[in-house]
Short mmCIF file of C-alpha atoms in Angstrom, two decimals:
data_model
loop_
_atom_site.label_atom_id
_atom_site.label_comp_id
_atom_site.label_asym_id
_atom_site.label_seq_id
_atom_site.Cartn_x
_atom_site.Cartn_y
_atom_site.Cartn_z
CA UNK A 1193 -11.41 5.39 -20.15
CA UNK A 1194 -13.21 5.71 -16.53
CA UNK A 1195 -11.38 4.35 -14.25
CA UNK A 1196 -11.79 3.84 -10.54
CA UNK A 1197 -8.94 3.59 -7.81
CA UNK A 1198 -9.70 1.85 -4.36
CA UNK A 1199 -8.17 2.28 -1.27
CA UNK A 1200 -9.09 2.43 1.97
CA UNK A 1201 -7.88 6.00 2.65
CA UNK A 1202 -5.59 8.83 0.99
CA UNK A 1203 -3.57 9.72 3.93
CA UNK A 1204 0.84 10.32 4.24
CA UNK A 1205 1.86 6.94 2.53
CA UNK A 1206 3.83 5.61 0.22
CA UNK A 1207 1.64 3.18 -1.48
CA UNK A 1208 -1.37 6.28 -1.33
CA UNK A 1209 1.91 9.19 -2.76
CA UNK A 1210 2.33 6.12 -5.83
CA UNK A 1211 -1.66 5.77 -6.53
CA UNK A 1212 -2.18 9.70 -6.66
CA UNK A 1213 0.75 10.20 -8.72
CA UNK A 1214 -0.70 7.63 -11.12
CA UNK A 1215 -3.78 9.05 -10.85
CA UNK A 1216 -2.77 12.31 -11.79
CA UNK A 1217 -0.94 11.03 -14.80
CA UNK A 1218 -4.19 9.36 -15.97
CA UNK A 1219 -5.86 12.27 -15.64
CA UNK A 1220 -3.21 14.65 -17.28
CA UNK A 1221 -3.59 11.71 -20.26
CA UNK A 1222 -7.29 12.71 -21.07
CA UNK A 1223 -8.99 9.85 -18.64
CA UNK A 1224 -11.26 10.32 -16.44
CA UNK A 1225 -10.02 8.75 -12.83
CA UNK A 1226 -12.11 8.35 -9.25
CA UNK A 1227 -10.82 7.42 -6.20
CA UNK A 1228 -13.01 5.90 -3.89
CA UNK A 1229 -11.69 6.13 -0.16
CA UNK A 1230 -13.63 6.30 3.14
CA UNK A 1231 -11.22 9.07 4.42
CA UNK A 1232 -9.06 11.82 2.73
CA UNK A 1233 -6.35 14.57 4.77
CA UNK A 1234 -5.02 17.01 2.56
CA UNK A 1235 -3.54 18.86 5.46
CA UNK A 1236 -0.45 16.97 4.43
CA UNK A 1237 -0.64 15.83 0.98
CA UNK A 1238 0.96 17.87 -2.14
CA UNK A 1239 -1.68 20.93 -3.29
CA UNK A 1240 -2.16 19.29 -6.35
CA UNK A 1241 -3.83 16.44 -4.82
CA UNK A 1242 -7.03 18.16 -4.48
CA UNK A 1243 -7.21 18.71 -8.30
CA UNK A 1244 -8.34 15.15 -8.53
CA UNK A 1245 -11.56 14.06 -7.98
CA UNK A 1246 -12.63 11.65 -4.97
CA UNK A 1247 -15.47 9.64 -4.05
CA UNK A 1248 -15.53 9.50 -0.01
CA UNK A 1249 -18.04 6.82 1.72
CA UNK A 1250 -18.74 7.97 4.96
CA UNK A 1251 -17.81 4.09 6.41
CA UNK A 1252 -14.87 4.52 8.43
CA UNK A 1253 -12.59 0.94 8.63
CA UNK A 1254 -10.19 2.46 10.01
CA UNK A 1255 -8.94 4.11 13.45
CA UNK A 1256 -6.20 6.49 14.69
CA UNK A 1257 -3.07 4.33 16.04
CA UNK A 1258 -1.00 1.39 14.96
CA UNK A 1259 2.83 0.73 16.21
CA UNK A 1260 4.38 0.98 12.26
CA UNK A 1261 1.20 3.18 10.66
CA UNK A 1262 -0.59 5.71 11.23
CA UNK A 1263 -4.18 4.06 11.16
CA UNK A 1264 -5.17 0.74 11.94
CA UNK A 1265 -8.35 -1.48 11.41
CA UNK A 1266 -11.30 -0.67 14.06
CA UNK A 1267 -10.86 -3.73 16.70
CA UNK A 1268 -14.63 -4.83 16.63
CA UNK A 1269 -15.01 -7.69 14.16
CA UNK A 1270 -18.59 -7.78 13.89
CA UNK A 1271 -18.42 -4.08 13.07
CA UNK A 1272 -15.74 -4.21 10.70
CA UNK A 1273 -17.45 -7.12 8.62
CA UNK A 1274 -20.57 -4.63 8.42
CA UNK A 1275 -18.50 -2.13 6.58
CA UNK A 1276 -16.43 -4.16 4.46
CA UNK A 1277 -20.42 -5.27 3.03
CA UNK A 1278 -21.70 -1.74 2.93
CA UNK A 1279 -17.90 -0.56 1.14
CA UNK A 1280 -18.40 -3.39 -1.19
CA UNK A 1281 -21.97 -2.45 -2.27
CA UNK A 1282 -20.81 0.89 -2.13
CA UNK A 1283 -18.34 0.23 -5.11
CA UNK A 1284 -20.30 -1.95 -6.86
CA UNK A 1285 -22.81 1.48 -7.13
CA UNK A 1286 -19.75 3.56 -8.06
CA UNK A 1287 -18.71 1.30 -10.98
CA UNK A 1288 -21.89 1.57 -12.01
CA UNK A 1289 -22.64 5.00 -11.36
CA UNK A 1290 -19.37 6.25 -12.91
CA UNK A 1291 -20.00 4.14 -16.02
CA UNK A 1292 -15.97 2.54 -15.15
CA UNK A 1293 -13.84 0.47 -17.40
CA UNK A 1294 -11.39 -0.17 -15.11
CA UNK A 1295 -10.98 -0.97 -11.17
CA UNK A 1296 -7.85 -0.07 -9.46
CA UNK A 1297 -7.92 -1.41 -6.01
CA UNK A 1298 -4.90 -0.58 -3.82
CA UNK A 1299 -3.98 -1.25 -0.37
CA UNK A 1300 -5.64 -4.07 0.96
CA UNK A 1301 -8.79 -4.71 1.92
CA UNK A 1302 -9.44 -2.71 -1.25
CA UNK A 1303 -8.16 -6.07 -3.31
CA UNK A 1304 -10.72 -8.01 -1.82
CA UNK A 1305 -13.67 -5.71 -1.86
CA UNK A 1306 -13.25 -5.05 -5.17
CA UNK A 1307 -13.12 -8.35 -6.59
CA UNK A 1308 -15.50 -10.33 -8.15
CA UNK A 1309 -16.58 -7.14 -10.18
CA UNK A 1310 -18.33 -7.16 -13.60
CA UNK A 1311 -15.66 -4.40 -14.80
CA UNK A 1312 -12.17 -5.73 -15.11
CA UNK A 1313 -10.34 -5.53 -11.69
CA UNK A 1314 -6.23 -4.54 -11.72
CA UNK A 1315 -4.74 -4.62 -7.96
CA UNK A 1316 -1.93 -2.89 -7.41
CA UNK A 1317 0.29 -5.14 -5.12
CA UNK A 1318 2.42 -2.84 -2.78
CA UNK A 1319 3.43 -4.90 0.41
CA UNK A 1320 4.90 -8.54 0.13
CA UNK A 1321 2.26 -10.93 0.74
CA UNK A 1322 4.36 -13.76 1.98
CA UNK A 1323 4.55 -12.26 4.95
CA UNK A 1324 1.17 -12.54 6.08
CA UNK A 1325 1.06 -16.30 5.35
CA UNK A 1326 1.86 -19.21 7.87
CA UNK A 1327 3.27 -21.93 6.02
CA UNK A 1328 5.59 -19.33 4.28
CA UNK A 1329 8.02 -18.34 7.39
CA UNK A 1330 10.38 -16.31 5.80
CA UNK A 1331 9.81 -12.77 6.76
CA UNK A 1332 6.27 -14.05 8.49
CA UNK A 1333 3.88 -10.85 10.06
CA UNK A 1334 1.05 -13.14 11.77
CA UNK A 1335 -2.31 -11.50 12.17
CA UNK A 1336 -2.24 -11.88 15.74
CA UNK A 1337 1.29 -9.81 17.22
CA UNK A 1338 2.38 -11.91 20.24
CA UNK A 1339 1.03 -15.96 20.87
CA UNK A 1340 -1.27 -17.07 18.83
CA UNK A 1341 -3.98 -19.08 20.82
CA UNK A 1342 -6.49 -21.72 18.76
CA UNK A 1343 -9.17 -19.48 17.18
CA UNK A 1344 -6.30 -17.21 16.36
CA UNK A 1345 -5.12 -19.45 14.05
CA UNK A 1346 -8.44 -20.62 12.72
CA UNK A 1347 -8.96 -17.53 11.59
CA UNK A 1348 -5.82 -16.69 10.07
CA UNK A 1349 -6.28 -20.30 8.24
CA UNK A 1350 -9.49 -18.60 7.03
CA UNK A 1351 -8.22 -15.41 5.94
CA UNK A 1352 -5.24 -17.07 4.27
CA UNK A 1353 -8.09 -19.13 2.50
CA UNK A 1354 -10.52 -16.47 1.32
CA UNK A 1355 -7.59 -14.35 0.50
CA UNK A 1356 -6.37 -17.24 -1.89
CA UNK A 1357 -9.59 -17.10 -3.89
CA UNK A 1358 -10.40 -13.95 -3.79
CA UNK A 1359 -6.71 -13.12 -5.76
CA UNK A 1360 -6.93 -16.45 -7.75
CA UNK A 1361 -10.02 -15.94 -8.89
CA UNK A 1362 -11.85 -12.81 -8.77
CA UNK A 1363 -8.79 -10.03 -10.34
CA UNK A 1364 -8.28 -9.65 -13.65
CA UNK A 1365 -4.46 -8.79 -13.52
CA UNK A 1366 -1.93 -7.54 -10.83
CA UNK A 1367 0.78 -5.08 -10.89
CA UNK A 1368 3.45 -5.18 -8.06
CA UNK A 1369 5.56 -2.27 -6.67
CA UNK A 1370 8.82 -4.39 -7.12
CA UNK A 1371 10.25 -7.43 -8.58
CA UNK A 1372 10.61 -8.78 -4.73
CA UNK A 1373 6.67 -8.52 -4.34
CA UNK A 1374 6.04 -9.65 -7.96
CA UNK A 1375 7.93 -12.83 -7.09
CA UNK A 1376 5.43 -12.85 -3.93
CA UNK A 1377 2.26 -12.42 -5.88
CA UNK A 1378 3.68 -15.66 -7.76
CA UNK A 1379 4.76 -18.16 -4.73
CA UNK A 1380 1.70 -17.11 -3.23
CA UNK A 1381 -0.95 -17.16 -5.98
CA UNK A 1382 0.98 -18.70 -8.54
CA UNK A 1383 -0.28 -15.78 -10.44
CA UNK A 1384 2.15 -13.48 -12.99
CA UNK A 1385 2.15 -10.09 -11.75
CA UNK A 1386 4.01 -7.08 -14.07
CA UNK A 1387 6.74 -5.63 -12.30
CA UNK A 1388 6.78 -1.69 -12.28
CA UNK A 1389 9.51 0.42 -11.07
CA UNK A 1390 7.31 3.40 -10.08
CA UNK A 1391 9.10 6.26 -10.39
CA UNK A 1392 9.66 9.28 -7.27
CA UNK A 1393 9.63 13.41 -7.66
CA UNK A 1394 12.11 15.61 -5.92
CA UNK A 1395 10.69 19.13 -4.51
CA UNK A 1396 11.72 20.57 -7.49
CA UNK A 1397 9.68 18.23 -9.54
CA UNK A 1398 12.78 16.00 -11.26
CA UNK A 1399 11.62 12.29 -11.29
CA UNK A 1400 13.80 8.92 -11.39
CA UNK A 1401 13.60 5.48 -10.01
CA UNK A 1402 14.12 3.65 -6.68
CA UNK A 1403 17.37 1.80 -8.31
CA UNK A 1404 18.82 5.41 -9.80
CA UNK A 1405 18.34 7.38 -6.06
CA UNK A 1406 20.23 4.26 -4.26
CA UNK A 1407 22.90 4.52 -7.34
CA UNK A 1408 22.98 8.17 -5.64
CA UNK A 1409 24.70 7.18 -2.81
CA UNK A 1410 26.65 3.88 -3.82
CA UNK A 1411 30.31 5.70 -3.35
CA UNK A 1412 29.25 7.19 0.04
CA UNK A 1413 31.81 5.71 2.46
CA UNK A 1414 32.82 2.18 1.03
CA UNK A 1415 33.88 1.52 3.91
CA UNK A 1416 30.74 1.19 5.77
CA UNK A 1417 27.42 0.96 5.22
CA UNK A 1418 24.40 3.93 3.60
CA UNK A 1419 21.00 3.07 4.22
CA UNK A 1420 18.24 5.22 2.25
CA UNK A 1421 14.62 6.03 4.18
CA UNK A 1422 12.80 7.37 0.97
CA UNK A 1423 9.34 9.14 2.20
CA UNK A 1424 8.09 12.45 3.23
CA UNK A 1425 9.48 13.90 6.62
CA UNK A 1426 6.39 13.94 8.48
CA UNK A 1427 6.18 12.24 12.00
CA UNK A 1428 3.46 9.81 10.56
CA UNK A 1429 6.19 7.93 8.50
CA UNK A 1430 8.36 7.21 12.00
CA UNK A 1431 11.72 8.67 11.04
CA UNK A 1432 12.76 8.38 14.58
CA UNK A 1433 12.75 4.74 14.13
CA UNK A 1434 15.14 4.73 11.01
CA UNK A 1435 17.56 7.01 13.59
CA UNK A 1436 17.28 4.15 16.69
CA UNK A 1437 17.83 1.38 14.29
CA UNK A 1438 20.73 3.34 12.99
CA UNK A 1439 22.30 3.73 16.43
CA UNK A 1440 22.04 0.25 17.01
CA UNK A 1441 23.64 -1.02 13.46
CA UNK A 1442 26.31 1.63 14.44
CA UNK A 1443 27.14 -0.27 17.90
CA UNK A 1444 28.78 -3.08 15.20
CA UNK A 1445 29.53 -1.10 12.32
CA UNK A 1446 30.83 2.83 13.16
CA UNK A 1447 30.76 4.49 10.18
CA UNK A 1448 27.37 3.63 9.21
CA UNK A 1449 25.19 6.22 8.13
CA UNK A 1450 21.98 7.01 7.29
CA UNK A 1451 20.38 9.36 4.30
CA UNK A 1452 16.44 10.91 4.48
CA UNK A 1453 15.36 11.56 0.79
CA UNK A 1454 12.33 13.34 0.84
CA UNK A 1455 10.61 16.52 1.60
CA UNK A 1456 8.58 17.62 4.42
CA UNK A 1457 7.67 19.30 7.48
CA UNK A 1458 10.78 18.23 9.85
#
């Protein structure tokens, strides 16, 4: 099967570490697997990474910066919109190109740009996406950090709209990164999405599950309280702020304590 994986760049990430994993077990399997991106470091991704192949489009979305990430979207609207259009004709080339059976869009606005397709379209479902809807306030991330003035939230009303369709309508089938976000996908969308409990690798290559590593640590200190960061140690992923929320919980709670499972460069 040819298969194609979208996403908007293959930087330090969890969502990127779960789509190269995947595509390296496709691969391993005897399919042939291309990820389109419009940006790739391998400075710190695992050296097996650059065994697979990648399609790069030289139409950068994205920008150095961001409070929680290490990129952001470029600021200029009008700009932006121009290179969503030239990504989406971009893929539309690669599926044809590539001959694909499959399109395996990942972190958004790979979803959208991929929909619509004439190969069948799977999007992987990583982040919650409640949060990014009004009317839904539990856990709500607006657009627009800070107050929202009127043509803030006309276009969030739009983007909420389009965003509606486009996952309604124009993808085949979705897989989601957790039952929390599979439960999402369905308040949301009212769409079934397949639960998968992807699975992690230690640094000596042994592999288990989210629910087995926090099963880990379940007898540390009874007492108190163990919260689990699970990433690579880089300073992209913010492990600073795990330690200052940590000092805070500990301000109410004492024995609190907090475990990095990972590997990396700190």
């Amino acid at each position: 099967m040819n298969i194609l994986m979208v996403t908007p760049n293959v930087v330090v990430g969890g969502a990127q570490k779960i789509m190269l994993y995947l595509a390296k077990g496709l691969q391993d399997r005897g399919h042939q697997v291309v990820i389109y991106t419009t940006m790739v470091d391998h400075s710190k991704l695992p050296p097996w990474t650059k065994t697979l192949t990648y399609h790069v489009e030289d139409v950068p979305i994205l920008r150095p910066g961001g409070e929680l990430a290490n990129f952001t979207a470029i600021d200029n609207v009008a700009v932006l919109a121009g290179r969503l259009a030239r990504l989406r004709r971009g893929i539309a080339r690669a599926v044809r190109d590539y001959d694909v059976d499959l399109v395996n869009p990942h972190n958004p606005p790979a979803n959208w740009l991929c929909s619509f397709l004439r190969a069948p379209v799977v999007w992987s479902c990583h982040n919650n996406p409640m949060a990014f809807y009004r009317n839904l306030r539990d856990g709500y991330v607006p657009l627009f950090p800070g107050k929202a003035g009127l043509h803030h939230r006309g276009l969030e009303a739009i983007y909420e709209g389009l965003d509606y369709l486009v996952i309604r309508h124009g993808i085949r089938a979705i897989v989601s990164s957790s039952r929390k976000i599979a439960r999402g996908v369905h308040r949301i969308y009212g769409r079934r999405s397949e639960a998968i409990d992807f699975a992690f690798f230690d640094e000596h290559g042994h592999s288990g599950s989210a629910a087995s590593l926090a099963a880990k640590f379940e007898q540390m200190d009874q007492q108190g309280i163990t919260m689990i960061q699970i990433g690579q140690l880089v300073e992209d992923k913010k492990p600073q702020m795990a330690v200052d929320v940590l000092d805070r919980v500990r301000r109410r709670i004492p024995n609190a304590r907090l475990v990095f499972a990972g590997d990396g460069t700190l």
